[in-house]
Amino acid sequence: GAVVSQHPSWVICKSGTSVKIECRSLDFQATTMFWYRQFPKQSLMLMATSNEGSKATYEQGVEKDKFLINHASLTLSTLTVTSAHPEDSSFYICSARESTGADSPLHFGNGTRLTVT
Amino acid sequence: GQNIDQPTEMTATEGAIVQINCTYQTSGFNGLFWYQQHAGEAPTFLSYNVLDGLEEKGRFSSFLSRSKGYSYLLLKELQMKDSASYLCAVSTTGGGNKLTFGTGTQLKVEL
């Protein structure tokens, strides 16, 4: 089945630094990837849609300058949390579909637990 | 905007049947997914409905009524390992068929 790999699985950083999270589709190509954020005991919140070769589409309320997304190839999207603050501490999960059809389920990476001290 | 609602928590007994409901209000509806998520892990795909009716897959079944904006996930012969969060997600046209997730239902299976 389709595999999405996310790295790192956890990271601790100091306030003010930047953190990059990688999301790779291992056995399929993904023109679109989705980045979600999840707070403890809450559901997944869509942050942005990453589009290969073009700008990401951000959801309302998500700061594009703070959460930089780059989708340089058909198998790799990156999310960079810039100038991280403690309130950015969260579980970040990326996902992708094998095909563009609406019935194609999203396959998720294992997530990245970010802690900003 | 979109509104997707689920009960926050449910408790059921091992071996029993449980139904988890999901109601939604959205435009550009393109299908509904159910996912299972264990604590600290990524969600895993359970089922997909786009037409009205029941889809059965082993111990899990999912139902959809588009006119009522309603879906449910039915879990039979509950096992302890079914204790998890169950997420209803609506797919909408445009934006790469993005998925918007409901609030999630935390299911606890007891002996």
Coordinates of C-alpha atoms in Angstrom, one line a residue:
Chain A
G1 CA 0.0 0.0 0.0
A2 CA 0.9 3.7 -0.3
V3 CA 3.5 4.8 2.2
V4 CA 4.1 8.4 3.4
S5 CA 7.2 9.0 5.4
Q6 CA 7.6 11.9 7.7
H7 CA 10.8 13.1 9.4
P8 CA 11.7 13.8 12.1
S9 CA 9.1 12.0 14.4
W10 CA 9.9 14.4 17.2
V11 CA 11.9 17.5 17.7
I12 CA 12.6 19.9 20.6
C13 CA 13.8 23.4 19.7
K14 CA 14.4 26.7 21.5
S15 CA 12.1 29.6 21.0
G16 CA 13.1 31.8 18.1
T17 CA 14.7 29.0 16.0
S18 CA 13.3 27.4 12.9
V19 CA 12.4 23.7 12.3
K20 CA 12.0 21.9 9.0
I21 CA 9.7 18.8 8.7
E22 CA 10.0 16.6 5.6
C23 CA 7.2 14.6 4.1
R24 CA 7.9 12.0 1.4
S25 CA 5.7 9.7 -0.6
L26 CA 7.8 6.6 -0.9
D27 CA 6.0 4.5 -3.6
F28 CA 3.9 7.0 -5.5
Q29 CA 4.1 10.5 -6.8
A30 CA 2.0 13.2 -5.2
T31 CA 1.3 16.5 -6.9
T32 CA -0.6 17.6 -3.8
M33 CA 0.2 17.0 -0.2
F34 CA -1.7 18.3 2.8
W35 CA -0.3 19.5 6.1
Y36 CA -2.4 19.1 9.3
R37 CA -1.9 20.2 12.9
Q38 CA -3.3 18.4 15.9
F39 CA -3.5 19.7 19.5
P40 CA -3.9 17.1 22.3
K41 CA -7.3 15.4 22.3
Q42 CA -8.5 17.4 19.4
S43 CA -9.1 16.7 15.7
L44 CA -6.8 17.4 12.8
M45 CA -6.8 21.0 11.5
L46 CA -5.9 21.5 7.9
M47 CA -3.1 24.1 7.7
A48 CA -2.3 24.2 4.0
T49 CA -2.3 22.3 0.7
S50 CA 1.1 21.9 -0.8
N51 CA 1.2 22.0 -4.6
E52 CA 4.2 20.6 -6.6
G53 CA 5.9 23.4 -8.5
S54 CA 3.6 26.2 -7.3
K55 CA 2.7 28.1 -4.2
A56 CA 0.9 26.4 -1.3
T57 CA -2.7 27.2 -0.5
Y58 CA -3.1 28.2 3.1
E59 CA -6.3 27.8 5.2
Q60 CA -7.8 30.9 6.8
G61 CA -5.9 32.0 9.9
V62 CA -2.7 30.2 9.0
E63 CA 0.3 32.5 8.7
K64 CA 2.1 31.7 5.4
D65 CA 5.2 33.6 6.5
K66 CA 5.4 31.5 9.7
F67 CA 4.7 28.1 8.2
L68 CA 6.7 27.9 5.0
I69 CA 5.8 25.1 2.6
N70 CA 7.9 23.9 -0.3
H71 CA 6.9 21.2 -2.7
A72 CA 9.9 21.0 -5.0
S73 CA 9.4 17.5 -6.3
L74 CA 6.6 15.0 -6.8
T75 CA 7.7 13.0 -3.8
L76 CA 8.8 15.6 -1.3
S77 CA 7.1 18.5 0.6
T78 CA 8.6 20.4 3.5
L79 CA 7.1 22.5 6.2
T80 CA 9.3 25.0 8.0
V81 CA 8.1 26.5 11.2
T82 CA 10.0 29.8 11.4
S83 CA 10.8 31.6 14.6
A84 CA 9.1 29.0 16.6
H85 CA 7.4 29.9 19.9
P86 CA 6.0 27.7 22.6
E87 CA 2.4 28.1 21.2
D88 CA 3.7 26.4 18.0
S89 CA 4.2 23.2 20.0
S90 CA 1.9 20.6 18.4
F91 CA 1.7 17.4 16.4
Y92 CA 2.2 18.1 12.7
I93 CA 1.0 15.5 10.2
C94 CA 1.4 15.4 6.5
S95 CA -0.7 13.4 4.0
A96 CA -1.0 12.6 0.4
R97 CA -3.1 10.7 -2.1
E98 CA -2.0 8.0 -4.6
S99 CA -4.4 9.5 -7.2
T100 CA -6.3 12.7 -7.6
G101 CA -9.7 11.0 -7.5
A102 CA -12.0 12.0 -4.7
D103 CA -12.4 8.4 -3.6
S104 CA -8.6 8.0 -3.1
P105 CA -8.0 8.1 0.7
L106 CA -5.4 10.3 2.3
H107 CA -2.3 8.3 3.5
F108 CA -0.7 9.9 6.5
G109 CA 2.9 10.2 7.7
N110 CA 3.6 9.2 11.3
G111 CA 3.6 12.8 12.4
T112 CA 6.1 15.1 14.0
R113 CA 5.8 16.1 17.7
L114 CA 7.2 19.6 18.0
T115 CA 8.1 21.0 21.4
V116 CA 9.3 24.6 21.6
T117 CA 11.0 25.5 24.9
Chain B
G1 CA -17.7 27.3 6.1
Q2 CA -18.0 23.7 7.1
N3 CA -19.5 22.1 10.1
I4 CA -18.8 18.5 11.0
D5 CA -20.0 17.2 14.4
Q6 CA -19.4 13.9 16.2
P7 CA -20.0 12.9 19.8
T8 CA -16.8 13.6 21.9
E9 CA -16.7 10.3 23.8
M10 CA -18.4 6.9 23.8
T11 CA -17.9 3.8 25.9
A12 CA -18.9 0.2 24.9
T13 CA -18.4 -3.3 26.0
E14 CA -16.1 -5.9 24.4
G15 CA -18.1 -8.0 21.9
A16 CA -20.9 -5.5 21.6
I17 CA -21.8 -3.2 18.6
V18 CA -21.3 0.5 18.6
Q19 CA -22.5 3.2 16.2
I20 CA -20.6 6.5 15.9
N21 CA -22.6 9.3 14.3
C22 CA -21.4 12.2 12.2
T23 CA -23.4 15.1 10.9
Y24 CA -22.1 17.6 8.4
Q25 CA -23.0 20.8 6.6
T26 CA -20.8 21.7 3.7
S27 CA -20.8 22.9 0.1
G28 CA -19.1 21.0 -2.7
F29 CA -19.5 17.6 -1.0
N30 CA -17.4 15.0 -2.7
G31 CA -17.5 12.0 -0.3
L32 CA -17.0 11.1 3.4
F33 CA -14.2 9.2 5.0
W34 CA -13.8 7.5 8.3
Y35 CA -10.4 7.2 9.9
Q36 CA -9.1 5.5 13.1
Q37 CA -6.4 7.1 15.2
H38 CA -4.7 5.6 18.2
A39 CA -3.1 8.0 20.6
G40 CA 0.2 9.4 19.3
E41 CA -0.1 7.7 15.9
A42 CA -1.2 8.8 12.5
P43 CA -4.8 8.2 11.3
T44 CA -5.5 5.1 9.3
F45 CA -8.2 4.8 6.6
L46 CA -11.3 2.8 7.4
S47 CA -14.0 3.5 4.8
Y48 CA -15.3 5.8 2.1
N49 CA -18.8 6.7 1.1
V50 CA -20.0 8.9 -1.7
L51 CA -23.4 7.4 -2.5
D52 CA -26.2 6.9 -0.1
G53 CA -26.3 3.6 1.6
L54 CA -24.2 1.1 3.6
E55 CA -20.7 0.0 2.8
E56 CA -19.5 -3.1 4.7
K57 CA -16.0 -4.1 5.3
G58 CA -15.5 -6.9 7.8
R59 CA -16.4 -5.8 11.3
F60 CA -16.7 -2.2 10.2
S61 CA -19.6 -0.7 8.2
S62 CA -20.2 2.9 7.2
F63 CA -23.5 4.5 6.2
L64 CA -24.2 7.8 4.3
S65 CA -27.3 9.9 3.7
R66 CA -26.4 12.9 1.5
S67 CA -29.8 14.5 1.8
K68 CA -29.6 14.5 5.6
G69 CA -25.9 15.3 5.8
Y70 CA -25.4 12.3 8.0
S71 CA -23.1 9.3 8.3
Y72 CA -22.4 6.6 10.9
L73 CA -19.6 4.1 11.5
L74 CA -20.8 0.8 12.9
L75 CA -18.3 -1.4 14.7
K76 CA -19.3 -5.0 15.4
E77 CA -17.8 -7.6 17.8
L78 CA -15.8 -4.9 19.6
Q79 CA -12.3 -5.7 20.7
M80 CA -10.2 -3.9 23.2
K81 CA -7.8 -2.8 20.4
D82 CA -10.7 -0.9 18.9
S83 CA -10.3 1.7 21.7
A84 CA -9.2 4.7 19.7
S85 CA -10.4 8.0 18.2
Y86 CA -12.7 7.8 15.2
L87 CA -12.6 10.7 12.8
C88 CA -15.2 11.6 10.2
A89 CA -13.8 13.6 7.3
V90 CA -15.6 15.3 4.5
S91 CA -14.1 15.7 1.0
T92 CA -15.0 18.8 -0.9
T93 CA -14.4 19.7 -4.5
G94 CA -11.6 22.1 -5.4
G95 CA -8.2 22.4 -3.7
G96 CA -7.1 18.9 -4.6
N97 CA -10.2 17.4 -2.9
K98 CA -9.1 18.4 0.5
L99 CA -10.4 16.6 3.6
T100 CA -11.9 18.5 6.5
F101 CA -12.0 16.5 9.7
G102 CA -14.7 16.4 12.3
T103 CA -14.1 16.8 16.0
G104 CA -13.4 13.0 16.5
T105 CA -15.0 10.5 18.8
Q106 CA -12.9 8.9 21.5
L107 CA -14.2 5.3 21.9
K108 CA -13.3 3.3 25.0
V109 CA -14.0 -0.4 24.9
E110 CA -14.3 -2.1 28.3
L111 CA -14.4 -5.7 29.5

